[in-house]
Amino acid sequence: MNKIKDLFNIQHPIIQGGMIWASGWKLASAVSNAGGLGLIGSGSMYPDVLREHIQKCKKATDKPFGVNIPMLYPNLEEIIQIIIEEGVKIVFTSAGNPKTYTAYLKEQGITVVHVVSSLKFALKAQDAGVDALVAEGFEAGGHNGRDETTTLTLIPMVKEKISVPLIAAGGIATGAAMYAAMALGADGVQVGSRFVASNEASSHIDFKQMVVDAKEGDTHLTLKELAPVRMLKNKFYYDLAKLYSKGPTVEELKDLLGRARAKRGMFEGNLDEGELEIGQVSGLIHDIKPAAIIIEDMINEFGVTKNRMEQISI
């Protein structure tokens, strides 16, 4: 028995992160076809583009898939209506108040999951009526929690206080990490960075290769004054670091950040001036491969790890 497999009617308790500029219909359908749960990342899509991706995903898979919605999205109401009109049955919300739409979405027969980075917000999301939670440690790439709580610490703290199914995220790219997260109390895992370096991810090939080439210490969590984000260290990152050395105002940080930095780097392949969002676990990612192989490798390694742990005595 597994709560996440049962909740989503999937073969493996592996959820693909709904990452901006990486999680289009090709990746979501590939993950779902391989037995996981694929997510379309709506945060980098205009409403009409999202509709197109949902429709293509429905043609590419007959398995469950969902849409990730950052709650700070400017076209939020339109996005919600498209999801309902297109018959999407699973929604992951993030970066905002889960009370805003959880009840409404559930009234439409949609399963709702909210992403949190702290116990405080996990309890608020549970009170809002979500069907499950993603607890994401600060190892994760992209926008992140200010408290820098690690996955190893966050998962058992959240598990101790909640009753809904729990999905672990942040630093998970292997079957061994999946085993560890579930040993700490998670019912499943959400995987982001590993799927960025997949054939089906819509991110630029040069960005994928930079992820593969990344080593320990090549990412950093910054921009806490705006919205904390973990990114690869490139020219833009070092320009930020230089500005921080002068004690910048929030406005100065906004001016340097500008607009569409993530698109410039992750989607268009500008590795100098782009915001290259990826997790610490990039140091463990050594190749670009199909999403189905990524899932197969994780499941096989999970089994090997389980067998190894059963042989260990203390």
CSV table of C-alpha atoms in Angstrom, one decimal, residues 2-220:
chain,number,residue,atom,x,y,z
A,2,ASN,CA,1.2,3.5,-0.8
A,3,LYS,CA,-0.9,6.6,-0.2
A,4,ILE,CA,0.6,8.6,-3.1
A,5,LYS,CA,0.1,5.8,-5.6
A,6,ASP,CA,-3.4,5.4,-4.5
A,7,LEU,CA,-4.2,9.1,-4.5
A,8,PHE,CA,-3.0,9.7,-8.1
A,9,ASN,CA,-3.6,6.2,-9.4
A,10,ILE,CA,0.0,5.8,-10.6
A,11,GLN,CA,2.5,3.0,-10.7
A,12,HIS,CA,5.4,4.6,-8.9
A,13,PRO,CA,5.3,7.3,-6.1
A,14,ILE,CA,7.5,9.6,-8.2
A,15,ILE,CA,6.2,13.1,-9.1
A,16,GLN,CA,8.0,15.3,-11.6
A,17,GLY,CA,8.4,18.9,-10.5
A,18,GLY,CA,6.4,21.4,-12.4
A,19,MET,CA,9.4,23.6,-13.2
A,20,ILE,CA,9.3,26.7,-15.3
A,21,TRP,CA,10.9,26.5,-18.8
A,22,ALA,CA,11.5,22.7,-18.3
A,23,SER,CA,8.1,21.1,-17.7
A,24,GLY,CA,6.1,21.1,-20.9
A,25,TRP,CA,3.8,18.4,-22.3
A,26,LYS,CA,6.6,16.3,-23.6
A,27,LEU,CA,8.2,15.8,-20.2
A,28,ALA,CA,4.9,15.5,-18.3
A,29,SER,CA,3.5,12.8,-20.7
A,30,ALA,CA,6.8,10.9,-20.7
A,31,VAL,CA,6.9,10.8,-16.9
A,32,SER,CA,3.3,9.7,-16.7
A,33,ASN,CA,3.7,7.1,-19.4
A,34,ALA,CA,6.6,5.7,-17.4
A,35,GLY,CA,4.4,5.2,-14.3
A,36,GLY,CA,5.1,8.4,-12.4
A,37,LEU,CA,3.0,11.6,-12.2
A,38,GLY,CA,4.0,14.2,-14.8
A,39,LEU,CA,3.3,17.9,-14.2
A,40,ILE,CA,3.0,20.7,-16.7
A,41,GLY,CA,4.6,23.9,-15.2
A,42,SER,CA,2.2,26.7,-15.9
A,43,GLY,CA,4.4,29.4,-14.3
A,44,SER,CA,6.2,30.0,-17.6
A,45,MET,CA,3.2,29.8,-19.9
A,46,TYR,CA,0.6,32.3,-21.1
A,47,PRO,CA,-3.0,30.9,-20.7
A,48,ASP,CA,-3.4,29.9,-24.3
A,49,VAL,CA,0.0,28.2,-24.3
A,50,LEU,CA,-1.0,26.2,-21.2
A,51,ARG,CA,-4.2,25.1,-22.9
A,52,GLU,CA,-2.2,23.9,-25.9
A,53,HIS,CA,0.2,21.9,-23.6
A,54,ILE,CA,-2.7,20.3,-21.7
A,55,GLN,CA,-4.4,19.2,-25.0
A,56,LYS,CA,-1.1,17.8,-26.3
A,57,CYS,CA,-0.4,16.0,-23.1
A,58,LYS,CA,-3.9,14.4,-23.2
A,59,LYS,CA,-3.1,13.1,-26.7
A,60,ALA,CA,0.3,11.8,-25.6
A,61,THR,CA,-0.7,9.8,-22.5
A,62,ASP,CA,-3.8,8.1,-21.2
A,63,LYS,CA,-2.3,8.1,-17.7
A,64,PRO,CA,-2.9,10.7,-14.9
A,65,PHE,CA,-1.0,14.0,-15.2
A,66,GLY,CA,-1.4,17.4,-13.5
A,67,VAL,CA,-0.6,21.1,-13.7
A,68,ASN,CA,1.6,23.1,-11.3
A,69,ILE,CA,0.3,26.6,-10.5
A,70,PRO,CA,2.4,29.3,-8.8
A,71,MET,CA,-0.3,31.2,-6.9
A,72,LEU,CA,1.4,34.5,-7.6
A,73,TYR,CA,0.7,34.1,-11.3
A,74,PRO,CA,-0.8,37.3,-12.8
A,75,ASN,CA,-3.4,35.4,-14.9
A,76,LEU,CA,-4.4,33.0,-12.1
A,77,GLU,CA,-8.2,33.1,-12.6
A,78,GLU,CA,-7.8,32.4,-16.3
A,79,ILE,CA,-5.4,29.6,-15.6
A,80,ILE,CA,-7.8,28.0,-13.2
A,81,GLN,CA,-10.6,28.1,-15.7
A,82,ILE,CA,-8.5,26.5,-18.4
A,83,ILE,CA,-7.6,23.7,-16.1
A,84,ILE,CA,-11.2,23.1,-15.3
A,85,GLU,CA,-12.4,23.4,-18.9
A,86,GLU,CA,-9.7,20.9,-20.1
A,87,GLY,CA,-10.6,18.4,-17.4
A,88,VAL,CA,-7.3,18.3,-15.6
A,89,LYS,CA,-7.9,16.3,-12.4
A,90,ILE,CA,-4.7,17.0,-10.4
A,91,VAL,CA,-3.3,20.5,-9.5
A,92,PHE,CA,-0.2,21.3,-7.5
A,93,THR,CA,-0.2,24.9,-6.1
A,94,SER,CA,2.8,26.7,-4.8
A,95,ALA,CA,4.2,30.2,-3.9
A,96,GLY,CA,1.0,31.6,-2.4
A,97,ASN,CA,-1.9,31.0,-0.1
A,98,PRO,CA,-3.5,27.6,-0.5
A,99,LYS,CA,-6.8,28.8,0.9
A,100,THR,CA,-7.4,31.0,-2.2
A,101,TYR,CA,-8.5,28.2,-4.6
A,102,THR,CA,-8.3,24.8,-2.8
A,103,ALA,CA,-11.9,24.5,-1.9
A,104,TYR,CA,-13.0,25.7,-5.3
A,105,LEU,CA,-10.8,23.3,-7.1
A,106,LYS,CA,-11.9,20.4,-5.0
A,107,GLU,CA,-15.6,21.3,-5.7
A,108,GLN,CA,-14.6,20.7,-9.4
A,109,GLY,CA,-13.4,17.2,-8.5
A,110,ILE,CA,-9.8,18.1,-8.7
A,111,THR,CA,-7.1,16.7,-6.3
A,112,VAL,CA,-5.1,19.5,-4.8
A,113,VAL,CA,-1.6,19.4,-3.5
A,114,HIS,CA,0.3,22.3,-2.1
A,115,VAL,CA,4.1,22.8,-1.9
A,116,VAL,CA,5.6,24.2,1.3
A,117,SER,CA,9.0,24.8,2.7
A,118,SER,CA,8.2,24.9,6.4
A,119,LEU,CA,6.1,23.2,9.1
A,120,LYS,CA,4.2,26.4,9.7
A,121,PHE,CA,3.0,26.5,6.1
A,122,ALA,CA,2.4,22.8,6.0
A,123,LEU,CA,-0.1,23.1,8.8
A,124,LYS,CA,-1.8,26.1,7.1
A,125,ALA,CA,-2.1,24.0,3.9
A,126,GLN,CA,-3.6,21.1,5.7
A,127,ASP,CA,-6.1,23.4,7.4
A,128,ALA,CA,-7.0,24.7,3.9
A,129,GLY,CA,-8.1,21.2,3.0
A,130,VAL,CA,-5.4,20.0,0.5
A,131,ASP,CA,-5.3,16.3,-0.3
A,132,ALA,CA,-1.5,16.0,0.1
A,133,LEU,CA,1.5,18.1,0.7
A,134,VAL,CA,5.0,18.5,-0.9
A,135,ALA,CA,7.6,19.5,1.8
A,136,GLU,CA,10.6,20.9,-0.1
A,137,GLY,CA,14.0,21.3,1.6
A,138,PHE,CA,16.2,24.3,0.7
A,139,GLU,CA,18.5,22.0,-1.3
A,140,ALA,CA,15.9,22.3,-4.1
A,141,GLY,CA,16.4,24.5,-7.2
A,142,GLY,CA,14.3,27.5,-8.1
A,143,HIS,CA,12.2,29.5,-5.7
A,144,ASN,CA,12.7,28.2,-2.2
A,145,GLY,CA,12.1,28.8,1.5
A,146,ARG,CA,13.8,31.6,3.4
A,147,ASP,CA,14.5,29.4,6.5
A,148,GLU,CA,17.0,27.1,4.8
A,149,THR,CA,15.5,24.0,6.4
A,150,THR,CA,17.0,20.9,4.8
A,151,THR,CA,14.9,18.0,3.5
A,152,LEU,CA,16.5,15.7,6.1
A,153,THR,CA,15.1,17.9,8.8
A,154,LEU,CA,11.9,19.1,7.2
A,155,ILE,CA,10.3,15.8,6.3
A,156,PRO,CA,10.2,14.2,9.8
A,157,MET,CA,9.1,17.6,11.3
A,158,VAL,CA,6.2,17.8,8.9
A,159,LYS,CA,5.3,14.1,9.2
A,160,GLU,CA,5.1,14.4,12.9
A,161,LYS,CA,2.3,17.1,12.7
A,162,ILE,CA,0.2,16.3,9.6
A,163,SER,CA,-2.2,13.5,8.7
A,164,VAL,CA,-2.4,14.0,4.9
A,165,PRO,CA,-0.1,12.1,2.5
A,166,LEU,CA,3.4,13.6,2.4
A,167,ILE,CA,5.7,14.1,-0.7
A,168,ALA,CA,9.4,14.9,-0.1
A,169,ALA,CA,11.2,17.2,-2.4
A,170,GLY,CA,14.7,18.9,-2.5
A,171,GLY,CA,17.9,17.0,-3.2
A,172,ILE,CA,16.2,13.8,-4.6
A,173,ALA,CA,17.6,12.5,-7.8
A,174,THR,CA,18.4,8.9,-7.0
A,175,GLY,CA,16.6,5.8,-5.7
A,176,ALA,CA,18.8,5.9,-2.6
A,177,ALA,CA,17.6,9.4,-1.8
A,178,MET,CA,14.0,8.3,-2.5
A,179,TYR,CA,14.5,5.4,0.0
A,180,ALA,CA,15.9,7.8,2.6
A,181,ALA,CA,13.0,10.3,2.2
A,182,MET,CA,10.5,7.5,2.6
A,183,ALA,CA,12.4,6.2,5.6
A,184,LEU,CA,11.9,9.7,7.2
A,185,GLY,CA,8.1,9.5,6.7
A,186,ALA,CA,7.4,10.6,3.1
A,187,ASP,CA,4.9,8.6,1.1
A,188,GLY,CA,6.5,9.6,-2.2
A,189,VAL,CA,9.0,12.0,-3.8
A,190,GLN,CA,8.9,15.0,-6.1
A,191,VAL,CA,11.9,15.2,-8.5
A,192,GLY,CA,12.9,18.4,-10.3
A,193,SER,CA,16.6,18.8,-11.2
A,194,ARG,CA,17.1,15.3,-12.4
A,195,PHE,CA,14.3,15.7,-14.9
A,196,VAL,CA,15.8,19.0,-16.2
A,197,ALA,CA,18.6,16.9,-17.5
A,198,SER,CA,16.2,14.7,-19.5
A,199,ASN,CA,15.7,14.4,-23.3
A,200,GLU,CA,12.0,15.6,-23.0
A,201,ALA,CA,12.6,18.6,-20.8
A,202,SER,CA,11.9,21.9,-22.7
A,203,SER,CA,14.9,23.6,-21.2
A,204,HIS,CA,17.8,24.6,-23.5
A,205,ILE,CA,20.4,21.9,-24.3
A,206,ASP,CA,23.2,24.2,-23.2
A,207,PHE,CA,21.5,24.7,-19.8
A,208,LYS,CA,21.0,20.9,-19.5
A,209,GLN,CA,24.7,20.4,-20.2
A,210,MET,CA,25.7,23.0,-17.6
A,211,VAL,CA,23.6,21.0,-15.1
A,212,VAL,CA,25.4,17.9,-16.0
A,213,ASP,CA,28.8,19.6,-15.6
A,214,ALA,CA,27.9,21.2,-12.2
A,215,LYS,CA,29.9,20.2,-9.2
A,216,GLU,CA,29.4,20.5,-5.4
A,217,GLY,CA,29.1,24.2,-4.5
A,218,ASP,CA,28.1,25.4,-7.9
A,219,THR,CA,24.7,26.5,-6.8
A,220,HIS,CA,23.6,29.1,-4.2
